[in-house]
Structures are given as structure tokens and as C-alpha cells.
XYZ file of C-alpha atoms in Angstrom:
421
model
C -10.805 19.096 6.379
C -11.164 19.033 2.244
C -13.988 17.196 0.987
C -14.503 15.965 -1.998
C -17.618 17.217 -4.413
C -18.550 14.000 -6.826
C -21.509 14.740 -9.302
C -22.402 11.009 -10.577
C -23.395 9.722 -14.272
C -20.211 10.841 -17.098
C -18.512 8.312 -18.310
C -15.051 8.214 -18.171
C -12.907 8.773 -20.945
C -9.087 9.305 -22.007
C -5.949 7.938 -20.358
C -4.732 8.679 -16.867
C -0.545 7.584 -15.377
C 0.080 5.782 -13.009
C 1.931 6.643 -9.989
C 4.568 4.748 -8.247
C 3.527 2.246 -5.387
C 2.986 3.589 -2.420
C 3.246 0.192 -0.337
C 6.656 -0.316 -2.656
C 7.894 3.207 -1.786
C 8.039 3.208 1.944
C 10.070 0.118 2.724
C 12.652 1.241 -0.641
C 12.388 4.935 1.665
C 13.724 3.000 4.674
C 16.153 1.013 2.412
C 18.770 4.682 2.238
C 19.609 3.441 6.135
C 21.144 1.008 4.998
C 24.116 2.641 3.687
C 25.977 5.703 3.626
C 25.696 6.238 0.293
C 23.589 8.124 -1.422
C 20.295 5.911 -3.312
C 18.150 8.150 -6.530
C 15.124 7.715 -6.231
C 12.231 8.411 -9.551
C 8.443 7.624 -9.382
C 8.328 7.708 -5.739
C 4.918 9.225 -5.283
C 3.910 12.683 -4.233
C 1.547 11.135 -0.612
C 1.092 11.773 3.281
C 2.906 8.746 3.832
C 5.740 9.284 1.475
C 6.119 12.702 3.127
C 5.757 12.003 6.852
C 8.385 8.088 6.550
C 10.877 11.743 4.080
C 10.237 13.437 8.194
C 11.015 10.405 9.818
C 13.914 9.787 8.415
C 14.820 13.246 8.417
C 14.687 13.850 12.506
C 16.855 10.389 12.194
C 19.415 12.663 10.324
C 18.419 11.383 6.860
C 19.286 14.107 3.674
C 16.655 13.804 1.228
C 16.106 16.279 -1.631
C 13.937 16.062 -5.108
C 14.905 17.941 -7.743
C 12.938 19.448 -11.591
C 13.051 15.682 -13.169
C 11.078 14.248 -10.283
C 13.659 11.749 -8.760
C 14.651 12.098 -4.958
C 17.663 11.723 -3.613
C 18.589 10.137 0.242
C 21.750 9.876 1.875
C 22.147 9.263 5.599
C 25.788 9.202 5.924
C 24.879 11.396 9.123
C 22.162 10.080 10.767
C 22.314 10.598 14.592
C 19.018 9.465 16.062
C 17.884 5.668 16.226
C 14.670 6.591 17.903
C 11.673 6.945 15.827
C 9.229 9.282 18.140
C 5.062 7.776 19.002
C 4.503 11.413 17.436
C 5.619 10.792 13.865
C 4.359 7.092 13.278
C 1.191 7.025 15.198
C -0.474 7.394 11.958
C 1.315 5.525 9.524
C 2.356 1.201 10.312
C 5.573 1.431 7.362
C 7.477 3.314 10.550
C 8.242 -0.469 12.238
C 10.407 -0.481 8.462
C 12.843 1.795 10.025
C 13.691 -1.033 12.780
C 15.429 -4.144 11.208
C 17.382 -1.727 8.886
C 18.343 0.992 12.056
C 19.283 -2.062 13.687
C 21.533 -3.841 11.624
C 23.391 -0.523 10.345
C 24.203 0.498 13.651
C 23.489 -2.100 16.296
C 20.152 -0.531 18.101
C 16.696 0.733 17.582
C 14.128 2.678 19.795
C 11.048 2.283 17.843
C 7.504 3.377 18.384
C 4.591 0.125 17.804
C 3.488 1.586 14.828
C -0.788 3.207 14.087
C -2.743 3.798 10.705
C -5.945 2.407 9.499
C -8.554 1.061 11.835
C -8.774 -2.457 10.004
C -7.768 -4.511 12.291
C -5.090 -5.896 14.617
C -1.679 -6.179 12.611
C 1.322 -7.497 15.420
C 4.552 -7.135 15.253
C 4.926 -10.003 16.573
C 6.739 -12.002 13.887
C 8.956 -9.199 13.431
C 10.643 -9.450 16.745
C 10.712 -12.847 16.421
C 12.050 -12.845 13.477
C 14.766 -10.483 14.443
C 15.711 -12.957 17.906
C 16.192 -15.625 15.992
C 19.106 -12.986 14.522
C 20.443 -12.586 17.526
C 19.275 -9.322 18.690
C 17.761 -8.294 22.487
C 15.134 -6.572 21.965
C 12.345 -5.394 24.494
C 9.119 -3.149 24.699
C 9.517 -0.830 27.140
C 6.269 1.746 27.700
C 5.382 1.593 23.596
C 8.169 1.097 21.830
C 10.222 -1.487 20.803
C 14.240 -1.232 21.663
C 16.235 -3.554 20.306
C 20.305 -4.052 20.409
C 22.171 -6.399 18.927
C 26.123 -6.550 18.159
C 25.646 -7.600 14.760
C 22.384 -10.118 13.779
C 24.171 -13.268 12.962
C 21.763 -14.774 9.814
C 19.351 -17.322 10.899
C 16.351 -19.802 9.674
C 13.297 -18.027 10.170
C 9.687 -19.268 9.685
C 6.749 -16.494 10.290
C 3.877 -17.578 11.839
C 1.364 -15.964 9.429
C 2.367 -14.450 5.938
C 4.018 -10.678 6.884
C 4.043 -8.454 4.008
C 6.062 -5.591 6.456
C 7.183 -8.270 8.369
C 9.034 -10.253 4.985
C 11.054 -6.494 4.208
C 12.243 -5.870 7.772
C 13.936 -9.028 7.869
C 15.100 -9.063 4.297
C 16.015 -5.845 5.517
C 17.679 -6.801 8.344
C 19.293 -9.831 7.205
C 21.660 -8.004 4.359
C 23.904 -7.550 7.182
C 23.919 -10.117 8.541
C 26.462 -12.364 9.476
C 25.653 -15.641 7.439
C 22.551 -16.702 5.628
C 19.181 -15.480 6.871
C 16.233 -17.600 5.722
C 12.773 -16.735 5.233
C 10.001 -19.079 4.823
C 6.905 -18.432 4.314
C 7.612 -15.482 3.371
C 5.460 -13.303 1.595
C 5.469 -12.566 -2.553
C 3.948 -9.065 -3.088
C 4.878 -7.191 -6.602
C 6.157 -4.424 -3.671
C 8.517 -6.895 -1.774
C 10.256 -8.068 -5.147
C 10.702 -4.370 -6.323
C 12.855 -3.461 -3.031
C 14.956 -7.120 -2.910
C 15.668 -5.596 -6.365
C 16.839 -2.412 -5.173
C 18.644 -3.447 -1.952
C 20.818 -6.257 -4.332
C 21.862 -3.192 -6.830
C 22.896 -1.765 -3.330
C 24.899 -4.451 -3.075
C 23.000 -7.599 -1.193
C 22.815 -10.676 -1.687
C 20.097 -12.199 -1.647
C 17.481 -14.578 -3.807
C 14.153 -16.311 -4.254
C 12.031 -12.786 -3.473
C 9.028 -13.191 -5.559
C 8.699 -17.110 -3.591
C 7.856 -18.227 -0.508
C 11.561 -18.881 0.578
C 13.986 -16.016 0.391
C 17.868 -16.097 0.902
C 19.741 -13.816 1.915
C 23.739 -14.303 1.915
C 24.664 -11.505 4.593
C 27.500 -8.652 2.970
C 29.979 -6.660 5.026
C 28.186 -2.995 3.840
C 26.061 -1.645 0.794
C 26.948 1.401 -1.385
C 24.012 3.985 -2.890
C 21.919 2.641 -6.637
C 19.752 3.885 -8.681
C 16.312 2.730 -8.744
C 12.454 3.450 -10.056
C 9.446 2.072 -8.171
C 7.365 -0.147 -9.330
C 3.852 1.219 -10.710
C 0.769 0.232 -8.082
C -1.281 -2.100 -9.064
C -3.790 -0.845 -6.484
C -3.826 2.720 -7.955
C -4.573 1.302 -11.271
C -7.366 -1.473 -10.590
C -9.167 1.199 -8.935
C -9.291 3.629 -12.287
C -10.373 0.055 -13.233
C -13.504 -0.110 -11.341
C -13.932 2.965 -11.844
C -14.327 2.131 -15.384
C -16.429 -0.173 -14.895
C -18.452 1.079 -12.236
C -19.159 4.509 -14.314
C -19.121 2.352 -18.428
C -16.455 4.321 -20.626
C -12.285 3.343 -22.447
C -9.273 4.540 -20.522
C -5.711 4.135 -20.791
C -3.511 3.465 -17.972
C 0.325 4.488 -18.920
C 2.946 4.019 -17.047
C 0.994 0.452 -15.797
C 2.113 -2.822 -14.480
C 0.083 -5.915 -15.077
C 1.881 -8.017 -15.305
C 1.682 -7.699 -10.770
C -2.665 -7.326 -10.967
C -3.501 -11.052 -13.030
C -5.988 -11.207 -10.031
C -6.986 -8.028 -10.261
C -7.084 -8.525 -13.898
C -9.298 -11.522 -14.126
C -12.418 -10.521 -11.544
C -12.674 -7.458 -13.229
C -13.157 -9.143 -16.621
C -15.894 -11.433 -14.633
C -17.400 -8.408 -14.137
C -18.121 -7.183 -18.064
C -14.584 -4.880 -18.753
C -12.738 -5.754 -21.475
C -9.298 -5.456 -20.938
C -6.281 -5.335 -22.786
C -2.535 -5.105 -21.618
C 0.805 -4.249 -23.000
C 3.940 -4.000 -21.415
C 3.300 -0.727 -19.180
C -0.400 0.020 -20.692
C -3.399 -1.287 -19.819
C -6.856 -0.244 -21.768
C -10.614 -1.354 -20.258
C -13.685 -0.311 -22.238
C -17.037 -1.235 -19.602
C -20.369 -1.058 -22.449
C -22.807 -3.087 -19.565
C -24.055 -3.472 -16.462
C -21.110 -5.070 -14.049
C -21.400 -8.654 -13.583
C -22.408 -9.747 -9.723
C -18.264 -11.077 -9.079
C -18.042 -13.122 -5.744
C -14.191 -13.247 -4.249
C -12.150 -14.213 -1.327
C -9.189 -12.876 -0.383
C -5.733 -13.774 -0.317
C -1.896 -12.407 0.472
C 0.165 -12.846 -3.690
C -0.683 -14.322 -5.976
C -5.002 -14.193 -5.116
C -6.740 -11.329 -4.887
C -5.575 -8.807 -2.513
C -7.513 -7.177 0.530
C -6.871 -3.667 -0.955
C -8.678 -4.015 -3.374
C -11.552 -5.250 -1.935
C -13.837 -2.387 -0.573
C -13.197 -0.508 -4.221
C -14.791 -4.090 -5.896
C -17.692 -3.772 -3.558
C -18.097 -0.425 -4.443
C -18.549 -2.244 -8.201
C -20.652 -4.601 -6.674
C -23.289 -2.529 -5.660
C -24.842 -1.782 -8.718
C -23.753 -5.062 -10.447
C -26.513 -7.705 -11.827
C -26.840 -10.490 -9.505
C -25.735 -11.211 -5.822
C -21.727 -11.185 -5.187
C -20.690 -13.035 -1.639
C -17.306 -11.851 -0.708
C -15.132 -13.354 2.241
C -11.927 -11.047 3.552
C -9.874 -13.416 4.765
C -6.602 -11.462 5.807
C -8.333 -8.192 8.168
C -11.171 -8.864 11.328
C -12.481 -4.308 10.573
C -11.780 -4.340 6.845
C -16.050 -4.178 6.121
C -16.557 0.271 8.111
C -17.551 1.566 4.058
C -20.303 -1.575 3.951
C -22.250 1.141 6.468
C -20.956 4.584 4.026
C -22.222 2.725 0.528
C -24.969 2.098 2.511
C -25.795 5.382 2.805
C -26.001 5.483 -1.233
C -28.455 2.512 -1.811
C -26.163 -0.606 -1.710
C -27.827 -3.719 -0.397
C -25.011 -5.038 1.716
C -25.579 -7.769 4.952
C -22.280 -8.432 6.516
C -22.477 -12.204 8.336
C -18.591 -12.566 9.847
C -15.621 -12.862 7.265
C -18.586 -12.493 4.937
C -20.403 -9.612 2.941
C -23.433 -10.850 0.449
C -23.912 -7.020 -2.326
C -27.250 -7.542 -4.030
C -26.989 -5.213 -6.918
C -29.093 -2.465 -7.264
C -29.996 -0.600 -10.340
C -28.727 2.810 -9.016
C -27.769 4.522 -5.941
C -27.965 7.413 -5.081
C -25.877 10.427 -3.919
C -25.285 11.304 -0.120
C -23.235 12.615 2.203
C -20.147 9.795 3.225
C -17.182 9.484 5.534
C -13.865 7.521 4.878
C -12.958 5.281 7.529
C -9.748 4.380 5.959
C -7.588 4.711 2.694
C -8.764 1.731 0.177
C -12.305 2.357 2.334
C -12.117 5.896 0.318
C -11.381 4.855 -2.545
C -14.980 2.723 -2.643
C -16.522 5.848 -1.844
C -15.100 7.663 -5.047
C -16.091 4.828 -6.910
C -19.901 5.028 -5.843
C -20.465 8.217 -5.985
C -18.889 8.279 -10.087
C -21.565 5.746 -10.566
C -24.117 7.093 -8.633
C -26.972 9.678 -9.439
C -26.746 13.276 -7.656
C -23.952 14.709 -5.011
C -21.646 12.345 -2.418
C -20.219 14.428 -0.429
C -16.383 12.136 1.007
C -15.490 13.952 3.905
C -12.236 12.804 5.764
C -10.140 12.738 2.506
C -7.191 12.765 4.276
C -7.624 8.745 4.296
C -7.805 8.985 0.643
C -4.223 11.575 0.488
C -2.267 8.909 2.194
C -1.882 6.799 -0.826
C -3.213 8.283 -3.562
C -1.768 10.466 -5.971
C -4.369 13.438 -6.816
C -6.782 11.368 -7.449
C -9.279 13.824 -8.358
C -6.784 15.749 -10.897
C -6.610 11.912 -12.678
C -10.175 11.203 -12.370
C -11.656 14.877 -13.302
C -8.992 14.016 -16.941
C -10.652 11.430 -18.271
C -14.903 13.393 -17.895
C -15.695 12.721 -14.313
C -17.417 15.770 -11.762
C -15.618 15.807 -9.246
C -13.998 18.541 -7.189
C -12.541 19.075 -4.377
C -13.538 21.324 -1.382
C -10.703 22.930 0.839
C -11.338 24.429 4.753
C -11.839 27.617 3.139
C -14.383 26.846 0.395
C -16.315 24.301 2.327
């Protein structure tokens, strides 16, 4: 398996171009199943999860081609399989997002229960509850969600919890349903807004996206469209944390700071100087970070996907920070690895108390999930000596050429391939 070798201590300086958001691109790729026309997408990141989704769609009969201009074209006119098998989806939670599009366009679907990062239970019961309210007949058989419906009917759906993928799946199912669907307690993430904007370009009638009540009036068919995927706010936040940990100054290009309010607020509290334009973020750090406590919340609160990265920054901060993880019950697996580098972190249930130390020391550490991987990279950049981050296939699921981007701004970081290792 590939590893990262990081020699810490370098300040970061330069420019980084932010990639398209993985969490926006995945449902958008699945939305191609809703029409027989071609969907043309810009700013789709080159990531493991993207490749997995394209292979899954390809197995169903969706044709995809990325041109020299970087535009990815998808065409689902020749879909000949309505099944998402276990071997294709076991590594990726987002595979459940084919369920709504397949069911609403083709009247049936057979989708394996998904896998993904081991950060806690993420049940699909809210997806099933909503689709059943729209008239679907759904059974769980041999590890598969088996769904059928002649045509889905509009319904008023209130999920028991705020669920991003649930909101996306139900929104996609509703666009071709008969009548009006109202989603109450909907997730408000920027990635949901991005999906809704694409669907509306395809002829859907969606209102209220970005709020907790989304109204969808079903249409008979959707057509092709072109769309640019929104910038990845989590990738941008990760690079800001890296600057906070190492010191220095960077400019993030093609960013979306308007989606990052809670992240930027907390990093400013930690001592970073941050200025933003429509599509850029400039940040600088010239002092030891200040300890900064936070609670993860659904958007627009502080995102759980940034918890590990800001925790890494807090490990070398002046003072003690209290962190409360409210979204996933098993998202502190990086704590033990940070401890190997000298971090002082105490865990009590959902609460982590981080007491900053003057210096971390390099060590060999193991990535346990996608965002934990990023936290270990940040810690390695700030540590004294060499850090080896193992199992970086987790990192490759959600960060496009991270080591190249960091090296371009002065980090001493390299990938060790199986042969080189």
C-alpha cells in the first residue's frame, strides 16, 4: 500500500487550486441516471470515490467520457442493469444514491447496502421511509434494498433526522414523481444546493433548496444539461488548517468561501488572518495557534468532516480546547494516532479535551478514515522529524493529489509507492 513520508517544519507559501467537491460530485454523477440525454460536468475531481461511482454506473450501462478539456460527459440512454452489487459499493456509502434515480425513472432498483469509512452507523432507513411514503414497495433481501414502483407519487416527508444523502436521494426520486413532494427537516449543505441547481437545469422544478423545507413538483421527463461542480469546502478548510499548523501564507484559488462560514470563523478564532473574495481565500499565520473549541453540527454549523483537521491544529495550540462530536459516534479513531506523535487528548464519550503541546514529534501512524488521514498529514507537517502515514487509500478517496498540492507550497512530502516503500 502507498504511504506518505512527511518531514515537518516547513512553512507553507504559494497558491493552491481547490478541486471540485467530492460530496457534490457523487450525487451529481448519480443524477445522470434520471435522463437519457447527455450530462456534461466540469470540475469533477479525480478521486477514488469518483472512479468507483463511474465504474458502478458503467456496469449499469451508463457511458462516460472525460475529454481533454476536463469535461466529463455521462449518458444513461442504454442502461441495461438496475442493480448495484455488493462488490461495487462495499467501500462507498454514497452508492445508495443510485436508489432514488433508478426507482423513479425505471420503476425498480436492487441496491446493495453500502459500506464506507468506519466512522459510525449511517443507516438508510430514512431513505426507505421516504420512498415508501411515495408509494414504493421496498424489501431488504440478502443484503440488498429491493424497491419497486409503477410511478412514485408526491408526498409530504419529514425525516426523523437531518440526513444529507437521504435528502439527495429523495430529492432525485421526487423530480420524476407524480405531483408535489415536500421534504421537511431537509439537510441544507451546499452540496445539496449544487445538486438541485443541476436538476433544475435538467428541467426539474425544485424550490427551497438550501433551507430545511424543499418543495419538488414532479415532471414527466428530464433533459441534458451542463454544470460546474462547486468547490470542495472541506479540502479548502484542510489546507487552511495546514497553514495554521505550520505558519506561512497561501492563496486558495477556485474556492467557495461563501460555503465555509463556520470553518473560517473558527480558524480566525485560532489566530489565522483570512481574507476572502468571490472565489478565493487568502490566509496567513505568524503565531502559535490559539486553542479553539467547537461542536460539530449539520450545516451551517461546524462540519463533522473538519473535526479531525481542526483537532490536529489544536494539538499544538496554546491552551486547552473542548471538542464535541455530535454527528458520528465513532469519529475519534485518529486520536490514538495523534497520541503517537505526542498529542495530549482525553476522550469522554462524544467529548474530546485537547491540551496543546509545544511540539509534536514525527512517528509512523495509520490512517483510519478519510478525514482522519488529513489530520495526520497536518500533524506531520507541523511535527519535528519524519512522519509516515500508512493506509493513505483513505486519503485518496477524497483528496485530489494532496501531496502534490502541498509540495507546490513548500511542504516536504512524498508518496512512497509499493515499489519504493
